[in-house]
CSV table of N, CA and C in Angstrom, one decimal:
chain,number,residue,atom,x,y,z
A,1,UNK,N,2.8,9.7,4.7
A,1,UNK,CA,2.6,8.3,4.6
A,1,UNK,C,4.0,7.6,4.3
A,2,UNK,N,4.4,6.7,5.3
A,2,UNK,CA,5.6,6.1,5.0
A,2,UNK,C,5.3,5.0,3.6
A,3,UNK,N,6.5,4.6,3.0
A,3,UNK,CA,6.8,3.9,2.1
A,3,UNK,C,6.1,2.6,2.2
A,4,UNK,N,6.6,1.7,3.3
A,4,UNK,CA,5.5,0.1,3.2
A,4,UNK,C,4.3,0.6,3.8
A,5,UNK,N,3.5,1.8,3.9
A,5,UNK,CA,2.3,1.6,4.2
A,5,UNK,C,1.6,2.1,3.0
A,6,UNK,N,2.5,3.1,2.3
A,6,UNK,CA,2.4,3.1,0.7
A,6,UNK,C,1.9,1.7,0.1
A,7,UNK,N,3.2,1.2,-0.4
A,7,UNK,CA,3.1,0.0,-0.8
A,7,UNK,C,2.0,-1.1,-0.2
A,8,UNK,N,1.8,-1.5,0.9
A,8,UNK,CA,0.9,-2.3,1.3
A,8,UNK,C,-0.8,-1.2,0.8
A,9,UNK,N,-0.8,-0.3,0.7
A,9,UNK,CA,-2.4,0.4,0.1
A,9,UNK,C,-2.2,0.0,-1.4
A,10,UNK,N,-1.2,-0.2,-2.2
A,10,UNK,CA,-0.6,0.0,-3.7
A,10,UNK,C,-1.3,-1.8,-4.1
A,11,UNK,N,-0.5,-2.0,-3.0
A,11,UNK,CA,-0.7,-4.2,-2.8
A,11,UNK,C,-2.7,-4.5,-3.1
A,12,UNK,N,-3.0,-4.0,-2.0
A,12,UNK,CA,-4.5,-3.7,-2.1
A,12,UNK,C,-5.4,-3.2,-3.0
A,13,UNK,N,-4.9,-2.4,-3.7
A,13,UNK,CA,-5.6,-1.6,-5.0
A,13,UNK,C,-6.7,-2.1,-5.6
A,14,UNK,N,-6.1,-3.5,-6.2
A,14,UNK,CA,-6.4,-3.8,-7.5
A,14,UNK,C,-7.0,-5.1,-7.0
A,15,UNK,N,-6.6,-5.6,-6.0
A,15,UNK,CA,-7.6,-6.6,-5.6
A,15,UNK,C,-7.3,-7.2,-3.6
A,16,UNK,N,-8.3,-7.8,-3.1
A,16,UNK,CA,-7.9,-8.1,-1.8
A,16,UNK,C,-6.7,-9.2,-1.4
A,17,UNK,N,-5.9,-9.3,-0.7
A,17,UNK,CA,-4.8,-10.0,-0.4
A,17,UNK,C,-4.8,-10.1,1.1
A,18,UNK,N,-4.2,-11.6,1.1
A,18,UNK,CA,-4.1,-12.1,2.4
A,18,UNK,C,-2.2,-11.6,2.8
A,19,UNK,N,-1.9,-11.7,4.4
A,19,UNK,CA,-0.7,-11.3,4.6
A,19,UNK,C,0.0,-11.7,4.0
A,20,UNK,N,0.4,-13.0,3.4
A,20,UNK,CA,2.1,-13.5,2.8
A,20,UNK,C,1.6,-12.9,1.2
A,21,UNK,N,1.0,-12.9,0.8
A,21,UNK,CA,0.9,-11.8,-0.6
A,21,UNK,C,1.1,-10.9,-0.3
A,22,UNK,N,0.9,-10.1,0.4
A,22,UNK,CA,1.2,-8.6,0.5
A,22,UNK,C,2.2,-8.3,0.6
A,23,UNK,N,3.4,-9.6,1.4
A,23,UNK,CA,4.4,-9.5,1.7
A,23,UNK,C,5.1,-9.6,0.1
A,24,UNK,N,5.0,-10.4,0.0
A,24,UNK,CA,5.5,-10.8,-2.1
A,24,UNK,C,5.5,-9.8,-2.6
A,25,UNK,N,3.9,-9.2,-2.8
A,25,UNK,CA,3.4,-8.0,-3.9
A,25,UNK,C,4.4,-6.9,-3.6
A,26,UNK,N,4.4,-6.4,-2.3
A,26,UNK,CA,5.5,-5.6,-1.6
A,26,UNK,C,6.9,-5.3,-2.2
A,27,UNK,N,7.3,-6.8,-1.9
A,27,UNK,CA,8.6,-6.5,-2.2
A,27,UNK,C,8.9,-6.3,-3.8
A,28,UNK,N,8.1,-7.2,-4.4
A,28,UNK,CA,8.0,-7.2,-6.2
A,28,UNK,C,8.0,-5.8,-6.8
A,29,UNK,N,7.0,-5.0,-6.2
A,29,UNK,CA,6.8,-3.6,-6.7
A,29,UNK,C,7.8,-2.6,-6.5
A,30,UNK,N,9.1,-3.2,-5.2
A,30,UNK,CA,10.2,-2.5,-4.8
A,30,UNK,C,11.1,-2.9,-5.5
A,31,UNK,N,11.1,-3.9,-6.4
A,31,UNK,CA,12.4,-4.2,-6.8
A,31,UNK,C,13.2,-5.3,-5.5
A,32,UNK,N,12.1,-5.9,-4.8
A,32,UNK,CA,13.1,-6.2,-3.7
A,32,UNK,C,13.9,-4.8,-2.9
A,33,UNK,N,13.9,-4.1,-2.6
A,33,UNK,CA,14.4,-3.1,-2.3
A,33,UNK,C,13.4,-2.8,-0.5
A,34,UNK,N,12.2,-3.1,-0.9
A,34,UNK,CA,11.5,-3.3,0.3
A,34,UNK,C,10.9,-4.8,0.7
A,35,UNK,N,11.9,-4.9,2.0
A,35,UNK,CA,11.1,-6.7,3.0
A,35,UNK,C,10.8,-6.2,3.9
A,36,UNK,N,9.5,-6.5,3.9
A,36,UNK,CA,8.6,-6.1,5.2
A,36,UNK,C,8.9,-7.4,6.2
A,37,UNK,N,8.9,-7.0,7.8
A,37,UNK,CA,8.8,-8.2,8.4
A,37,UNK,C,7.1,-8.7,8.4
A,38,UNK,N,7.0,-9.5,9.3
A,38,UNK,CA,5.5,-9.4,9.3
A,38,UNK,C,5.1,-9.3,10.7
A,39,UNK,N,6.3,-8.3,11.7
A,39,UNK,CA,5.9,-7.7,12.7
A,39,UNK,C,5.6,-6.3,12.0
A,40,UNK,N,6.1,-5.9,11.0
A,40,UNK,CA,6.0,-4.6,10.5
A,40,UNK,C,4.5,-4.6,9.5
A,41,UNK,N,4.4,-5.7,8.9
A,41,UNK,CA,2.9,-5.7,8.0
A,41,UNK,C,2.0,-5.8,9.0
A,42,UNK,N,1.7,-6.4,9.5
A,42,UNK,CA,0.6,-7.1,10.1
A,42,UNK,C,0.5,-5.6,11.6
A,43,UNK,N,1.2,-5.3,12.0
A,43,UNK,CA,1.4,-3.4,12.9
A,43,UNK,C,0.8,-2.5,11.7
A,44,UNK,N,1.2,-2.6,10.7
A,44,UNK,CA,0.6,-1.1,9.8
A,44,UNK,C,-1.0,-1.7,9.5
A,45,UNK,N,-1.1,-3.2,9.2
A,45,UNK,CA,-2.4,-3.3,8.4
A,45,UNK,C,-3.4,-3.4,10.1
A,46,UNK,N,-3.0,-3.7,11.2
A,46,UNK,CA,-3.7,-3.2,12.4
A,46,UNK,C,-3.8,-1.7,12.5
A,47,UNK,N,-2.8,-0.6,12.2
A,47,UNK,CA,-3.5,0.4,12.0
A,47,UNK,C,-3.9,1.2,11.1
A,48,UNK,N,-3.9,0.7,9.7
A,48,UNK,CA,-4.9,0.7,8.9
A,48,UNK,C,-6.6,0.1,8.8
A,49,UNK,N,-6.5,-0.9,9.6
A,49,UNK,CA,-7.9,-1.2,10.0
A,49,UNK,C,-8.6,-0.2,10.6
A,50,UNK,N,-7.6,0.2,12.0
A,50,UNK,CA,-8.2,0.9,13.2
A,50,UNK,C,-8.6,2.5,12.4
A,51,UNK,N,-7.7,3.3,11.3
A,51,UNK,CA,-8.0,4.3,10.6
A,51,UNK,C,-9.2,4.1,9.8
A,52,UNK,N,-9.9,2.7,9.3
A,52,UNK,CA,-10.5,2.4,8.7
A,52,UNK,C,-10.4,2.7,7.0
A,53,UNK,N,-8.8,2.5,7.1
A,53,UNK,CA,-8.6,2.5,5.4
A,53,UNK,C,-8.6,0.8,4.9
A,54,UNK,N,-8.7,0.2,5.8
A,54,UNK,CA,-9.0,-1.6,5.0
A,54,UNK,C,-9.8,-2.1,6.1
A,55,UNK,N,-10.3,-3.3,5.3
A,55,UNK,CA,-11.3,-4.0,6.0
A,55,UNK,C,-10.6,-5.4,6.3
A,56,UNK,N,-11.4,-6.0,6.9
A,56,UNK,CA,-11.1,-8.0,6.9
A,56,UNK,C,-12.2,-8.2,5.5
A,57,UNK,N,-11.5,-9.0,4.7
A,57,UNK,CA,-12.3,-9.9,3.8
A,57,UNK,C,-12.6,-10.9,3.7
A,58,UNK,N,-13.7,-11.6,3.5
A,58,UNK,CA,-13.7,-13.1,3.8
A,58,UNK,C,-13.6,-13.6,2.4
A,59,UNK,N,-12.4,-14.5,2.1
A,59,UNK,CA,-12.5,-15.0,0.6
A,59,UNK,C,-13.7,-16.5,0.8
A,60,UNK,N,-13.8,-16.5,-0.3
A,60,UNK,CA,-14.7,-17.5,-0.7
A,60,UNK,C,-14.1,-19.0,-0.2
A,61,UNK,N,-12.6,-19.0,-0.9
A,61,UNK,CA,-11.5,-20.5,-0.8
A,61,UNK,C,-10.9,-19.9,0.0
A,62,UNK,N,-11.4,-20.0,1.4
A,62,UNK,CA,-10.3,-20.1,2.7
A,62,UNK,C,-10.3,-20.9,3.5
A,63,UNK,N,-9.7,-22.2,2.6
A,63,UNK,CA,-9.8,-23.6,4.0
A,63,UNK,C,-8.4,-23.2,4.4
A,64,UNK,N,-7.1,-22.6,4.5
A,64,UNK,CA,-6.3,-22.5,5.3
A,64,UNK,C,-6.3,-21.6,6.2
A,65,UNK,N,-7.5,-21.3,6.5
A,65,UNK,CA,-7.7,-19.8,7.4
A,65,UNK,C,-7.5,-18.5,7.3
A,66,UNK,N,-6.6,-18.1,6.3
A,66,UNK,CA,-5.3,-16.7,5.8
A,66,UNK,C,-6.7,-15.9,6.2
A,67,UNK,N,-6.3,-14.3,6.8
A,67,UNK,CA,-7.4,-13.3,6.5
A,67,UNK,C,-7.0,-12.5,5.5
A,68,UNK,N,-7.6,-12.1,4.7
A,68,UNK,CA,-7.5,-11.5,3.1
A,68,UNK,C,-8.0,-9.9,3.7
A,69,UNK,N,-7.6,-8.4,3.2
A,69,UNK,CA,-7.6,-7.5,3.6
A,69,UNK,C,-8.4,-6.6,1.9
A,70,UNK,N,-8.4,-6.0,2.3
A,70,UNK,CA,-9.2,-5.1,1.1
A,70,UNK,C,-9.6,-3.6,1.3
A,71,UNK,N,-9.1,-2.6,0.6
A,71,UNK,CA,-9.2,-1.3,0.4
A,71,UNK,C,-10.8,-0.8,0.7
A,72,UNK,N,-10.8,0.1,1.8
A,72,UNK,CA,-12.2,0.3,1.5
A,72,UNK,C,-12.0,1.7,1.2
A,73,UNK,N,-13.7,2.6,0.8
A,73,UNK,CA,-13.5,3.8,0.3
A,73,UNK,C,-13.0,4.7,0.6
A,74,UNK,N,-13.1,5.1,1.9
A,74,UNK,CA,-11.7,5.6,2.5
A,74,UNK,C,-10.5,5.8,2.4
A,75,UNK,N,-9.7,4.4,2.3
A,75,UNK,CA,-8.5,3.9,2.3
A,75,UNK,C,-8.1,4.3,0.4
A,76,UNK,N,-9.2,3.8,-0.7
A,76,UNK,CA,-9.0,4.1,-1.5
A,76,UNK,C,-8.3,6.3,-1.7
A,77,UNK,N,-9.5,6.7,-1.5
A,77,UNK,CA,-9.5,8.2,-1.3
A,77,UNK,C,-8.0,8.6,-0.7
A,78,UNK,N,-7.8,8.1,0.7
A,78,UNK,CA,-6.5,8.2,1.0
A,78,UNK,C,-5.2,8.2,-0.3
A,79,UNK,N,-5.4,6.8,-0.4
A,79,UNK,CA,-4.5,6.5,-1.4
A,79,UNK,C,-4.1,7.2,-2.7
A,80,UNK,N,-5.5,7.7,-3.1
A,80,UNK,CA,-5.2,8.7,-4.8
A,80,UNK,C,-4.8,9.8,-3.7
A,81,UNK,N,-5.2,10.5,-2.7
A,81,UNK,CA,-4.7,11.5,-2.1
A,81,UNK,C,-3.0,11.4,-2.6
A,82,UNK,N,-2.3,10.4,-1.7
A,82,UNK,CA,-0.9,10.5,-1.8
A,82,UNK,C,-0.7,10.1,-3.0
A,83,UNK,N,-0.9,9.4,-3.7
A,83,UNK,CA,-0.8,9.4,-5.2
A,83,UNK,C,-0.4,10.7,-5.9
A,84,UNK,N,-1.5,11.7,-5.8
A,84,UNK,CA,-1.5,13.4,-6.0
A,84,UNK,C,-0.2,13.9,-5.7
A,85,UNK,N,-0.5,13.8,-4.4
A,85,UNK,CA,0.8,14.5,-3.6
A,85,UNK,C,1.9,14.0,-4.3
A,86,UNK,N,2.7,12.5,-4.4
A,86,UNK,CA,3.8,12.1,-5.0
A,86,UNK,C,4.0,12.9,-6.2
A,87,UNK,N,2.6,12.8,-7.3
A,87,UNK,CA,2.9,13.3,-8.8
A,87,UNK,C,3.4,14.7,-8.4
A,88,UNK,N,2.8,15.4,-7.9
A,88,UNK,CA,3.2,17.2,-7.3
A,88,UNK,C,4.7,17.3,-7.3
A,89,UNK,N,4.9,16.2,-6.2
A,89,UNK,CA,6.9,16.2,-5.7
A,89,UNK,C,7.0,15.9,-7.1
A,90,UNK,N,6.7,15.3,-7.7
A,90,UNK,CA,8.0,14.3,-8.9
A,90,UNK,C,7.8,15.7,-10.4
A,91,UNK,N,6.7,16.4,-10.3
A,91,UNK,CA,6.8,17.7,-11.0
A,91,UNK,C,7.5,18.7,-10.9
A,92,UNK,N,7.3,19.0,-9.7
A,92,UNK,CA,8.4,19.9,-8.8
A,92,UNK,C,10.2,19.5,-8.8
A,93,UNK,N,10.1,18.4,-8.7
A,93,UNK,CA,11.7,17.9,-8.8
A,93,UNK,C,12.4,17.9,-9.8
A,94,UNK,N,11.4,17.5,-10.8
A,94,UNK,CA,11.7,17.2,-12.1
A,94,UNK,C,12.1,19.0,-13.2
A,95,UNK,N,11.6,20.0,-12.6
A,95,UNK,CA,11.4,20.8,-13.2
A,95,UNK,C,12.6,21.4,-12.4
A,96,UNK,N,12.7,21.7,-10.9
A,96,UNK,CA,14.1,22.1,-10.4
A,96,UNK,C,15.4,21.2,-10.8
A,97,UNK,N,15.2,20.3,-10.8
A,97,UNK,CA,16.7,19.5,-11.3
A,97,UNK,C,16.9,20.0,-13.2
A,98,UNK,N,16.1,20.2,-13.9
A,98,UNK,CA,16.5,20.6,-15.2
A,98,UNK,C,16.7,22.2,-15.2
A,99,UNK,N,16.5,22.8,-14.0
A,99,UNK,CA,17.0,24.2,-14.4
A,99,UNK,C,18.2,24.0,-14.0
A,100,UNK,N,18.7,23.1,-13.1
A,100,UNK,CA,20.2,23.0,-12.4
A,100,UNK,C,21.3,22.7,-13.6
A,101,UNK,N,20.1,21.5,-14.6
A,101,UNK,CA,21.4,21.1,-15.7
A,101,UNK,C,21.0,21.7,-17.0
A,102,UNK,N,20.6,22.8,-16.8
A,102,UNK,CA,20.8,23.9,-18.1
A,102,UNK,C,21.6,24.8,-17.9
């Protein structure tokens, strides 16, 4: 799983968001470090639909039209999946880099 498709599932979590949030939440949780274009969000969150790890949400207050996106159970499952996998690496790393500085 690449990094902003990380991030954009991370964006999702905790509640549904429309594209220019995701773009914000994105970068915020990078430090700024990651700017999505939104030829690059709106490409990953098309094929995150199509894998059927998010859905279209309809918010309640959407008189400006925005489509709001939301984690489904899948997408969640996905997500703790790489979650696992990262904690594994950062165990593993963590334990070879302290034999290197002993």
């Amino acid at each position: 799983m690449t990094e902003p498709v990380l991030l954009i599932l991370l964006s999702l979590a905790d509640q549904p968001r429309h594209g220019y949030a995701i773009l914000q939440d994105t970068e915020k949780m990078s430090d700024g470090r990651v700017r999505l274009s939104t030829g690059t969000l709106y490409g990953a969150l098309r094929r995150l639909l199509d894998e059927g790890w998010i859905e279209r949400f309809r918010e309640e207050d959407n008189s400006r039209g925005k489509q709001a996106y939301r984690l489904t159970s899948l997408g969640q499952r996905s997500l703790q999946r790489e979650v696992n996998r990262l904690k594994h690496l950062t165990r593993l790393a963590s334990v070879r880099v302290a034999r290197k500085e002993t």
